[in-house]
CSV table of C-alpha atoms in Angstrom, one decimal:
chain,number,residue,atom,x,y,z
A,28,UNK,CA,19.1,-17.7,14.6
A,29,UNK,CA,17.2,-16.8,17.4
A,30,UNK,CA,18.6,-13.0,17.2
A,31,UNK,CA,17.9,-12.8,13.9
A,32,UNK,CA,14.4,-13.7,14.4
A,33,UNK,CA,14.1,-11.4,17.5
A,34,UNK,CA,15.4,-8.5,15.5
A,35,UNK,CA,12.9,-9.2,12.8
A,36,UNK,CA,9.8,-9.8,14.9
A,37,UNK,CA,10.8,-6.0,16.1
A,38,UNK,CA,10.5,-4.6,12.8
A,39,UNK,CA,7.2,-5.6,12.5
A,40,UNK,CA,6.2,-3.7,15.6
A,41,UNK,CA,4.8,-0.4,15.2
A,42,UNK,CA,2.8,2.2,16.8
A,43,UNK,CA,-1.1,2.1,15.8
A,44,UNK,CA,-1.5,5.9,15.3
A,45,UNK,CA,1.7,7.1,14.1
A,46,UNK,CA,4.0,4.2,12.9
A,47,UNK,CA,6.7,4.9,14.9
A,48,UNK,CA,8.8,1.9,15.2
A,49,UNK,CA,10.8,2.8,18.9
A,50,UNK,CA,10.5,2.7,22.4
A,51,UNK,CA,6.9,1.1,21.8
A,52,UNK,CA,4.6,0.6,24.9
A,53,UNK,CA,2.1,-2.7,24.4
A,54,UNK,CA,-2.0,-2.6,25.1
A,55,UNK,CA,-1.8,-4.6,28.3
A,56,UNK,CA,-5.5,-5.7,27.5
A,57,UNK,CA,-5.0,-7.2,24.0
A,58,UNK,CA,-1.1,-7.2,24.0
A,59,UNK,CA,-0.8,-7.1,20.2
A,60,UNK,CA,-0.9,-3.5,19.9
A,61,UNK,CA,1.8,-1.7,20.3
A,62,UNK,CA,2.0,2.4,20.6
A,63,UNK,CA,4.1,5.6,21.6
A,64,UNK,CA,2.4,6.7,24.2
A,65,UNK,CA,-0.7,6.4,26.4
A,66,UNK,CA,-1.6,9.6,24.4
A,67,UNK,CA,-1.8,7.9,21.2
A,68,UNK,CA,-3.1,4.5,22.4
A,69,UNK,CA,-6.3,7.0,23.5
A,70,UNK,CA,-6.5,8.7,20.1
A,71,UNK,CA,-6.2,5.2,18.5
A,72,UNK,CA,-8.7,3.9,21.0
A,73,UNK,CA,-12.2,4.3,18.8
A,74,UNK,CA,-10.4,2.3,16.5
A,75,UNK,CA,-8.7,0.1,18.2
A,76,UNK,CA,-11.4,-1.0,20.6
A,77,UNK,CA,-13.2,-3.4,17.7
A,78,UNK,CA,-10.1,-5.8,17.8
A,79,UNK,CA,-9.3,-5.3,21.9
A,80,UNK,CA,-13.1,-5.7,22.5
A,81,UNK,CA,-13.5,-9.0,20.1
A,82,UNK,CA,-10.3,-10.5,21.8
A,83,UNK,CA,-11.7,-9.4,25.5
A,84,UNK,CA,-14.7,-12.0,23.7
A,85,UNK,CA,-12.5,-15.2,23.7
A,86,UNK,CA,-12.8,-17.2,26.3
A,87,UNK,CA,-10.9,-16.8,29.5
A,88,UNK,CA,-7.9,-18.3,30.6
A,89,UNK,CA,-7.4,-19.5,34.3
A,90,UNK,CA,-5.8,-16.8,36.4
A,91,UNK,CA,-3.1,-18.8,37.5
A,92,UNK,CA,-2.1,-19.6,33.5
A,93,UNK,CA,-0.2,-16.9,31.9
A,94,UNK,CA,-0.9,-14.9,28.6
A,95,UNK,CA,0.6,-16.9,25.6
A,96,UNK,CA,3.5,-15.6,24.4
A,97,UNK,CA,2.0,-14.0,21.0
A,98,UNK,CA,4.4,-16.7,18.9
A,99,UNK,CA,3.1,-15.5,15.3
A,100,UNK,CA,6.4,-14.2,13.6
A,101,UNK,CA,5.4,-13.8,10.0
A,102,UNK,CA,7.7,-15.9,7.9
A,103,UNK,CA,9.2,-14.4,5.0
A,104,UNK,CA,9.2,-15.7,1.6
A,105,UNK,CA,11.7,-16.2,-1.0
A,106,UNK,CA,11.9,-12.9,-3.4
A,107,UNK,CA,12.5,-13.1,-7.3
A,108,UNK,CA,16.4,-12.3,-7.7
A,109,UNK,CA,15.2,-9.2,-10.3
A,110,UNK,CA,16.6,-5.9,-10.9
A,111,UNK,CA,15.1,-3.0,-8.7
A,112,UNK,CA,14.2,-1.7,-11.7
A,113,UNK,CA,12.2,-4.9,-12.4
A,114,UNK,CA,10.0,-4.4,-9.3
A,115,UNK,CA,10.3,-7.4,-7.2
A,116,UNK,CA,8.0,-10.0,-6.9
A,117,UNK,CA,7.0,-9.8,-2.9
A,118,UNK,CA,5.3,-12.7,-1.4
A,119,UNK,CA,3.0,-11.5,1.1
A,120,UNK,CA,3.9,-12.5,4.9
A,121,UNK,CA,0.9,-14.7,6.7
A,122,UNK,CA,0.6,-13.5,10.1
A,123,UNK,CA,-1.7,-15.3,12.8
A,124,UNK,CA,-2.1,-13.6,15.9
A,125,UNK,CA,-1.8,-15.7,19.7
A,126,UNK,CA,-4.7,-13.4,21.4
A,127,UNK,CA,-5.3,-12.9,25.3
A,128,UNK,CA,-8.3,-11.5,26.7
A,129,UNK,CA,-9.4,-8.8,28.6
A,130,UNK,CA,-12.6,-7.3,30.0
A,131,UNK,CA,-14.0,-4.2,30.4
A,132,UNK,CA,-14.9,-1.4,28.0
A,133,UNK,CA,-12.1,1.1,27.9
A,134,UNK,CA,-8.7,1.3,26.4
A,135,UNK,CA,-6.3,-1.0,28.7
A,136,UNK,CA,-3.2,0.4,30.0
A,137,UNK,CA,-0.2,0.3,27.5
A,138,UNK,CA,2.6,-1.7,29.6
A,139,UNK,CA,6.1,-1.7,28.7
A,140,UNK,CA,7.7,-3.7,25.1
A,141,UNK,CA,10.4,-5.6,27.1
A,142,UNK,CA,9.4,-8.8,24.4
A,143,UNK,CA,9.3,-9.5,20.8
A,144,UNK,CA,6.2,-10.4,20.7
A,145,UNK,CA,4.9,-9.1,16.9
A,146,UNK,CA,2.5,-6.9,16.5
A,147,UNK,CA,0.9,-8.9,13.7
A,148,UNK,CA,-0.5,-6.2,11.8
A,149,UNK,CA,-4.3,-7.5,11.5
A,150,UNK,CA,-7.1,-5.9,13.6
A,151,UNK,CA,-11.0,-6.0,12.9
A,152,UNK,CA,-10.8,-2.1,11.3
A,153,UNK,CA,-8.9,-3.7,8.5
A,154,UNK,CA,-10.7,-6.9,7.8
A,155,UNK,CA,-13.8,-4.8,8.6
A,156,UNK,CA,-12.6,-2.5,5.1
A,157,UNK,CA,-11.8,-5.1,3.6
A,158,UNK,CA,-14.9,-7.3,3.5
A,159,UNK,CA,-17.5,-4.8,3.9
A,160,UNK,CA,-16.3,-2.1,1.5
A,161,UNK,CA,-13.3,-2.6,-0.4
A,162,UNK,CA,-14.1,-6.3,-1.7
A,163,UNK,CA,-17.8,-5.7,-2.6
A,164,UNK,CA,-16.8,-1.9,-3.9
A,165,UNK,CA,-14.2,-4.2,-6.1
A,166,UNK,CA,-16.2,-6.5,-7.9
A,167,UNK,CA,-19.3,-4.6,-8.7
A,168,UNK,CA,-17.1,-1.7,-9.9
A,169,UNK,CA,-14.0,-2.6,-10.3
A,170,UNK,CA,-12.4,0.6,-8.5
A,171,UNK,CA,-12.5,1.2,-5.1
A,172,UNK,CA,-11.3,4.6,-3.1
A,173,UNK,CA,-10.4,4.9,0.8
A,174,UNK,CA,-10.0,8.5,1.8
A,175,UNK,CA,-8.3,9.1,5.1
A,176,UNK,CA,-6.4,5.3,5.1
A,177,UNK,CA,-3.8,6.1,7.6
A,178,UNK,CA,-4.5,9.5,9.1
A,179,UNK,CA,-3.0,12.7,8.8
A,180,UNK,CA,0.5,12.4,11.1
A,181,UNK,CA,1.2,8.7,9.5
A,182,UNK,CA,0.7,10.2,6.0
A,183,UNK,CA,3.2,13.7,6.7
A,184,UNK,CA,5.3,10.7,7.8
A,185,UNK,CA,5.6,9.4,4.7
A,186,UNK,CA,5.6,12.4,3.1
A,187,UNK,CA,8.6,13.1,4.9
A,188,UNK,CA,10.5,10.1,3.4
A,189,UNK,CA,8.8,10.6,-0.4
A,190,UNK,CA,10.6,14.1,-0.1
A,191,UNK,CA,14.0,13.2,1.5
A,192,UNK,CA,13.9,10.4,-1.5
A,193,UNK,CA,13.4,13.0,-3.9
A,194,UNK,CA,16.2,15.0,-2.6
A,195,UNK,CA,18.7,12.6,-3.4
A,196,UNK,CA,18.0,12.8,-6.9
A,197,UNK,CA,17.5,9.2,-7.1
A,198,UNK,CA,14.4,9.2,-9.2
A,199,UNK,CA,14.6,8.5,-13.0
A,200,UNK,CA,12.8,9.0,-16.2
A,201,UNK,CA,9.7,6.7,-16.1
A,202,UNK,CA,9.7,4.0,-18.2
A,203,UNK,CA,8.1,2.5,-20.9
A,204,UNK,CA,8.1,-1.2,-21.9
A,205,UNK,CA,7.3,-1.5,-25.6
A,206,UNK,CA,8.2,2.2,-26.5
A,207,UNK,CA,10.9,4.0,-27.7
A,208,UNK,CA,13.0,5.5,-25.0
A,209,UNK,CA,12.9,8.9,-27.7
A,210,UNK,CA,9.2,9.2,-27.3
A,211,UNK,CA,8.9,8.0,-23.6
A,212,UNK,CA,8.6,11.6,-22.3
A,213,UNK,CA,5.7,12.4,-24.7
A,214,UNK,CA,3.7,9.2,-23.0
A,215,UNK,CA,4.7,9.9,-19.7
A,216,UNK,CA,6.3,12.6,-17.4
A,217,UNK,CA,6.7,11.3,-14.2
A,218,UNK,CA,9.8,10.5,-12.0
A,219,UNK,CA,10.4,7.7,-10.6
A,220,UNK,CA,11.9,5.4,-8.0
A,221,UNK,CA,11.3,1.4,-6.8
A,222,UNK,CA,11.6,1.5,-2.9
A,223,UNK,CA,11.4,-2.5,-1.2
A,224,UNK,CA,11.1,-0.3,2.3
A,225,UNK,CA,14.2,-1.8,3.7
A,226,UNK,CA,16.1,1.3,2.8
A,227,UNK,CA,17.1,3.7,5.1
A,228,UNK,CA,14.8,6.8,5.9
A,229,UNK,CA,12.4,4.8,4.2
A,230,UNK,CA,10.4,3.3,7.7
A,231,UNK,CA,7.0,5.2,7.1
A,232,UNK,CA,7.2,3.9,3.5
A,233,UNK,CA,7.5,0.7,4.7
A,234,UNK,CA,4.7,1.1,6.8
A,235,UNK,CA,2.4,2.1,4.3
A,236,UNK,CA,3.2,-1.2,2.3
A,237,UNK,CA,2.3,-3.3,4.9
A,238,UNK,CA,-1.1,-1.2,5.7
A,239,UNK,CA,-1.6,-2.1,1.7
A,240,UNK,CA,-0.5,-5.9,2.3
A,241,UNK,CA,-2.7,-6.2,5.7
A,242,UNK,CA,-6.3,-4.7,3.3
A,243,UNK,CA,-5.3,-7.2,0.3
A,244,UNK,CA,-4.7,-10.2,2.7
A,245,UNK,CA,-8.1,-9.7,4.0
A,246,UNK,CA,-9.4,-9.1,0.8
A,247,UNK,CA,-7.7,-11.9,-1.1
A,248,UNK,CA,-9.3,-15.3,-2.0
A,249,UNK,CA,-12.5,-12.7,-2.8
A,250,UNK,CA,-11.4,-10.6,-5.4
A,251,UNK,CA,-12.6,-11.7,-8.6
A,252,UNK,CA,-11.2,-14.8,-9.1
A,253,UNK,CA,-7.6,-13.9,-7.9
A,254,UNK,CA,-5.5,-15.9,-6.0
A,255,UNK,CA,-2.9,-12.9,-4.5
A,256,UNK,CA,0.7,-14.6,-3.7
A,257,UNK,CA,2.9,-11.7,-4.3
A,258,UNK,CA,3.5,-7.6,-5.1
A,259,UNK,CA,5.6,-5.6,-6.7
A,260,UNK,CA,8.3,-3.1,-5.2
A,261,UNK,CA,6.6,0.1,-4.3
A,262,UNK,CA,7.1,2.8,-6.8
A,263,UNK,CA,7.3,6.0,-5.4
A,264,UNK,CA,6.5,9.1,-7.9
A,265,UNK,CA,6.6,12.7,-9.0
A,266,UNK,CA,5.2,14.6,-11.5
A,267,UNK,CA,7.2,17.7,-11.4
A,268,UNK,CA,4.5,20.1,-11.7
A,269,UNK,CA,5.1,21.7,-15.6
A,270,UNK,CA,2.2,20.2,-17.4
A,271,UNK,CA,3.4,16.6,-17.3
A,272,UNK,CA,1.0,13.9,-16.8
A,273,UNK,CA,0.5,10.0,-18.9
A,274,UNK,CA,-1.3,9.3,-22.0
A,275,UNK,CA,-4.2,6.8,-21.9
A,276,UNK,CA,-3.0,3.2,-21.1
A,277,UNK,CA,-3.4,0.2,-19.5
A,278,UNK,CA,-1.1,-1.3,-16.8
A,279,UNK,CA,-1.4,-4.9,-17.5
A,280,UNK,CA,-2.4,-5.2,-21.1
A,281,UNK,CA,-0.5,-8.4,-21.9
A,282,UNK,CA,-0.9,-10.9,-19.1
A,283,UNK,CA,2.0,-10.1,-17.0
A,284,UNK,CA,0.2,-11.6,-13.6
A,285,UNK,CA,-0.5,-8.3,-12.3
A,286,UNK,CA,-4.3,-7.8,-11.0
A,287,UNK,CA,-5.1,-5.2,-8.6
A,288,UNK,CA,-3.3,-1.3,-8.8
A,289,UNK,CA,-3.3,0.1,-5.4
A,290,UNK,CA,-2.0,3.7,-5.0
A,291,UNK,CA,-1.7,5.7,-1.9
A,292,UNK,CA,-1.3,10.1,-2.6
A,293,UNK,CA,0.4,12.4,-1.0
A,294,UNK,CA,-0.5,15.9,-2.0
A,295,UNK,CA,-2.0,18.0,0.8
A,296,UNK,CA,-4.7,20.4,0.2
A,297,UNK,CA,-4.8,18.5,-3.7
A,298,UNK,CA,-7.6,20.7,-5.9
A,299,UNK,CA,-8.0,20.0,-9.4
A,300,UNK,CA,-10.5,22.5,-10.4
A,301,UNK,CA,-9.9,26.2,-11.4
A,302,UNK,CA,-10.3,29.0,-8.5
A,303,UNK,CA,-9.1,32.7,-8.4
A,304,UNK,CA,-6.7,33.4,-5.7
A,305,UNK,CA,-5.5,37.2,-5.2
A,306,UNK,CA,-6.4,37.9,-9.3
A,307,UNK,CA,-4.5,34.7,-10.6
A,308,UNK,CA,-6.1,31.4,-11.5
A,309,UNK,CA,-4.6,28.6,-9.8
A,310,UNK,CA,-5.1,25.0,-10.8
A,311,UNK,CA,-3.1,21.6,-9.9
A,312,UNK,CA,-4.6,19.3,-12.3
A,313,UNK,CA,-3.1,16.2,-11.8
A,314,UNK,CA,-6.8,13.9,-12.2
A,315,UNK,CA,-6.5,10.4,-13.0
A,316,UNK,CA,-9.1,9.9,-15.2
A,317,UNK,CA,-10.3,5.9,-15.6
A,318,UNK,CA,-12.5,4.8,-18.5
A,319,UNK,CA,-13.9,1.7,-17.1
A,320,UNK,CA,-14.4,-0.9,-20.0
A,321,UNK,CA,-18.0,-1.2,-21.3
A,322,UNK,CA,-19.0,2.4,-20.0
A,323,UNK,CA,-20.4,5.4,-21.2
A,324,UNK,CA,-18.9,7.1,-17.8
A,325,UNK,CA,-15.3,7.6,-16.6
A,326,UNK,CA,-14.0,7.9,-13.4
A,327,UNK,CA,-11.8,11.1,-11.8
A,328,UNK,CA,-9.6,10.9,-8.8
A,329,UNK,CA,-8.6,13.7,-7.7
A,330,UNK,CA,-4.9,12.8,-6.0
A,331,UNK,CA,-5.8,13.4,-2.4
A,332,UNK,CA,-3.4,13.8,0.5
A,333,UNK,CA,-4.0,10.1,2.5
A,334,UNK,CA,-6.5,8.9,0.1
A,335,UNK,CA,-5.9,5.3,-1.2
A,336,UNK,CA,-7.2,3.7,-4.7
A,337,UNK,CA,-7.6,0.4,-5.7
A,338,UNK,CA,-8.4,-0.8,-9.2
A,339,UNK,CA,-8.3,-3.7,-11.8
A,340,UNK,CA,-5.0,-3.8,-13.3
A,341,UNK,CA,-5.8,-5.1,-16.3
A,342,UNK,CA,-7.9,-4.4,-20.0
A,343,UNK,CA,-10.8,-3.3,-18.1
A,344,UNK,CA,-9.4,0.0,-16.7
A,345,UNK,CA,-7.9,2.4,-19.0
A,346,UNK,CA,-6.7,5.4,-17.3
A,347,UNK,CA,-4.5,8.1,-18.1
A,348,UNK,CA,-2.9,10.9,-15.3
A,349,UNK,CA,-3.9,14.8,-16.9
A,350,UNK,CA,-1.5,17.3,-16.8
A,351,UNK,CA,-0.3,18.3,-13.2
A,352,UNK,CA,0.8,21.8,-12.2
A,353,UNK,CA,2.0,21.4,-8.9
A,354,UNK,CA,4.3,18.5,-7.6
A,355,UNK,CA,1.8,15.2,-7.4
A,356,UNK,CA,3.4,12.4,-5.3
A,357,UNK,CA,2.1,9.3,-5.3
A,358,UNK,CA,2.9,5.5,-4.1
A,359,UNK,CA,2.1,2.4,-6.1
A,360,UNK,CA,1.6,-1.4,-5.8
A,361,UNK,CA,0.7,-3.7,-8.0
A,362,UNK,CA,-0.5,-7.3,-6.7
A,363,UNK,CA,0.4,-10.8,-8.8
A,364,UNK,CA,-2.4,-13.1,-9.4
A,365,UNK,CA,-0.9,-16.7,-8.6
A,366,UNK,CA,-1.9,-18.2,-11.6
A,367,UNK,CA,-1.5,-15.3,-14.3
A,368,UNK,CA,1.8,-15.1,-12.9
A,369,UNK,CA,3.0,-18.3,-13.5
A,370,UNK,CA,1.7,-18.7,-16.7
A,371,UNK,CA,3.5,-15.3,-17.6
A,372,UNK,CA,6.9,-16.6,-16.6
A,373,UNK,CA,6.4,-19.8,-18.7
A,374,UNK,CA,5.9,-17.9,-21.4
A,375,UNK,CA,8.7,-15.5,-21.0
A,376,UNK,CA,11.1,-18.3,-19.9
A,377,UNK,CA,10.1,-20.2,-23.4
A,378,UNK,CA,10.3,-17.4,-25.3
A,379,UNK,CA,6.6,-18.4,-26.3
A,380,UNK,CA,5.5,-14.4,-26.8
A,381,UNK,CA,5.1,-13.2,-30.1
A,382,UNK,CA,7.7,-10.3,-31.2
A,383,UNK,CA,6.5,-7.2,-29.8
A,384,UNK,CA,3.9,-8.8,-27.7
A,385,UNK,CA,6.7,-10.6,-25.5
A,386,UNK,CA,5.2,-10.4,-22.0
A,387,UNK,CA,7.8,-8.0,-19.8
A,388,UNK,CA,7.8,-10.1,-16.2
A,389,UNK,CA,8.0,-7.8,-13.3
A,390,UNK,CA,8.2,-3.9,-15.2
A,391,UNK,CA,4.7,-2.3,-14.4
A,392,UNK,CA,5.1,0.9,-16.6
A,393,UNK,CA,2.9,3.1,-15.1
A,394,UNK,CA,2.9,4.9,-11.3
A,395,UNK,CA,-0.5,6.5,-12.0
């Protein structure tokens, strides 16, 4: 048992800049942070230095007692025995961290990973996003984006593992849940695949989802009035670049329990507008296009390389993906409101939906 919990405290260790999950060093001031290489701990250092500052804060231990041993293993919930196809219900892990001080100004040496103590995945940057930007941003607007989430190596990272997946020929059709499979490819024209980042050559994926699952944590309890217990499966996918895009639509029309979208993009140097290049008009298209309810306005994201977008799932955002002419990646979560969610597996467990208007538990239809 204790193995097994040593191996999975390990997998949640990760380095700060890059995500790369091997032969870690650990901040010797803060020792929760974990990194590469001194290099990258100094990259990551203007970022890092909120959360190592605000621990070096805390008040000090007596020399002759040693730093605590960082005991906050996140404990993993029970998942929804579902199809992959289905999307799995996720419980989010709670992580707490066991914080040691340290003085001075400047980044602290990184010392050598010989423990497994967890990196805990929660610094000030992210709470600081969270509460001062992403949560207000939320609920006056209802859509929120973060450009440059993860930085540029992390996001080629996962890239890297988008394309391998592709590769494989694993994705699928995307899928409908109250259509006709006949007329699904009219609706939509994306590829798809659900990824629970457990796979192999899916680490940087994996990373990303609990980047998404650190923001939402910090966000949650002051979103609307959402209680967030749970996600779906990440679905990872492509629009192959011929013209295909999604008709207007909403993801969560019928109660299902999910509340907040949250997509991550992956197409570098991403421009949606028309430019001539050496006599020939080039043009990746690709906009999502949002019609928030109750405005004369709409919204257009252009899919950005490393930009993140968070919006109501529900009635209030239509939205609708325009014709794409280059590949368009793209990575999406959807998070379950605790109580919406319930009541939408009482009613599919009774049978209580009206025919045609059955709520479908778990299949978001739409990768945006």
């Amino acid at each position: 048992m204790e193995k097994q919990q040593s191996d999975l405290e390990r997998e949640r260790q990760y380095c700060e800049l890059c995500g790369e999950m091997e032969n870690l060093l650990k901040c010797g001031r803060c020792r929760s942070s974990f990194y590469c290489s001194k290099e990258h701990q100094k990259q990551h250092w203007k970022k890092h230095r909120l959360m190592c500052m605000d621990k070096a804060q805390l008040p000090k231990q007596k020399p002759e007692q040693p730093a605590p041993s960082g005991d906050d293993e996140a404990q993993e919930k029970d998942r929804e025995k579902t199809s992959p196809e289905q999307a799995n219900s996720v419980s989010l892990s709670q992580n707490s961290n066991t914080e040691s001080p340290g003085d001075g100004d400047g980044p602290g040496e990184v010392v050598s990973n010989n423990t497994a103590t967890p990196n805990g995945q929660t610094s000030s940057s992210p709470q600081k996003l969270a509460m001062e930007y992403i949560v207000p941003c939320m609920n006056k607007h209802g859509i929120c984006v973060v450009d440059n989430f993860l930085g540029a190596e992390t996001g080629l990272g996962i890239l890297d593992n988008v394309k391998a997946l592709h590769k494989t020929g694993k994705f699928t059709d995307g899928q409908l849940v109250s259509q006709k499979s006949d007329s699904t490819k009219d609706i939509r024209g994306d590829k798809i695949t659900w990824i629970e980042g457990r796979e192999h050559g899916c680490e940087k994926i994996r990373f990303l989802m609990s980047r998404m699952d650190d923001l939402v944590r910090h966000c949650n309890g002051k979103l609307g009035n959402y209680t967030i217990n749970g996600r779906t499966k990440a679905m990872v996918a492509c629009y192959p670049g011929n013209g295909t895009g999604y008709v207007r639509h909403v993801d969560n029309p019928n109660g299902d329990g999910r509340c907040v979208t949250c997509i991550y993009y992956l197409n570098k140097d991403w421009t949606a507008k028309v430019c001539e290049c050496e006599e020939e008009i080039m043009e990746h298209g690709g906009l999502l296009r949002i019609f928030p309810e109750g405005k004369a306005q709409f919204a257009d994201i252009e899919p950005r390389f490393d930009r993140l977008l968070l919006f109501w799932s529900d009635r209030r955002n239509p939205h609708e993906v325009q014709p794409a002419f280059a590949t368009r990646y793209a990575i999406t979560v959807w998070y379950f409101d605790a109580d919406e969610r319930a009541r939408a597996k009482e009613k599919y467990l009774t049978g209580a939906g009206e025919k045609g208007v059955k709520v479908e538990l778990g299949k978001p239809s739409d990768p945006s």
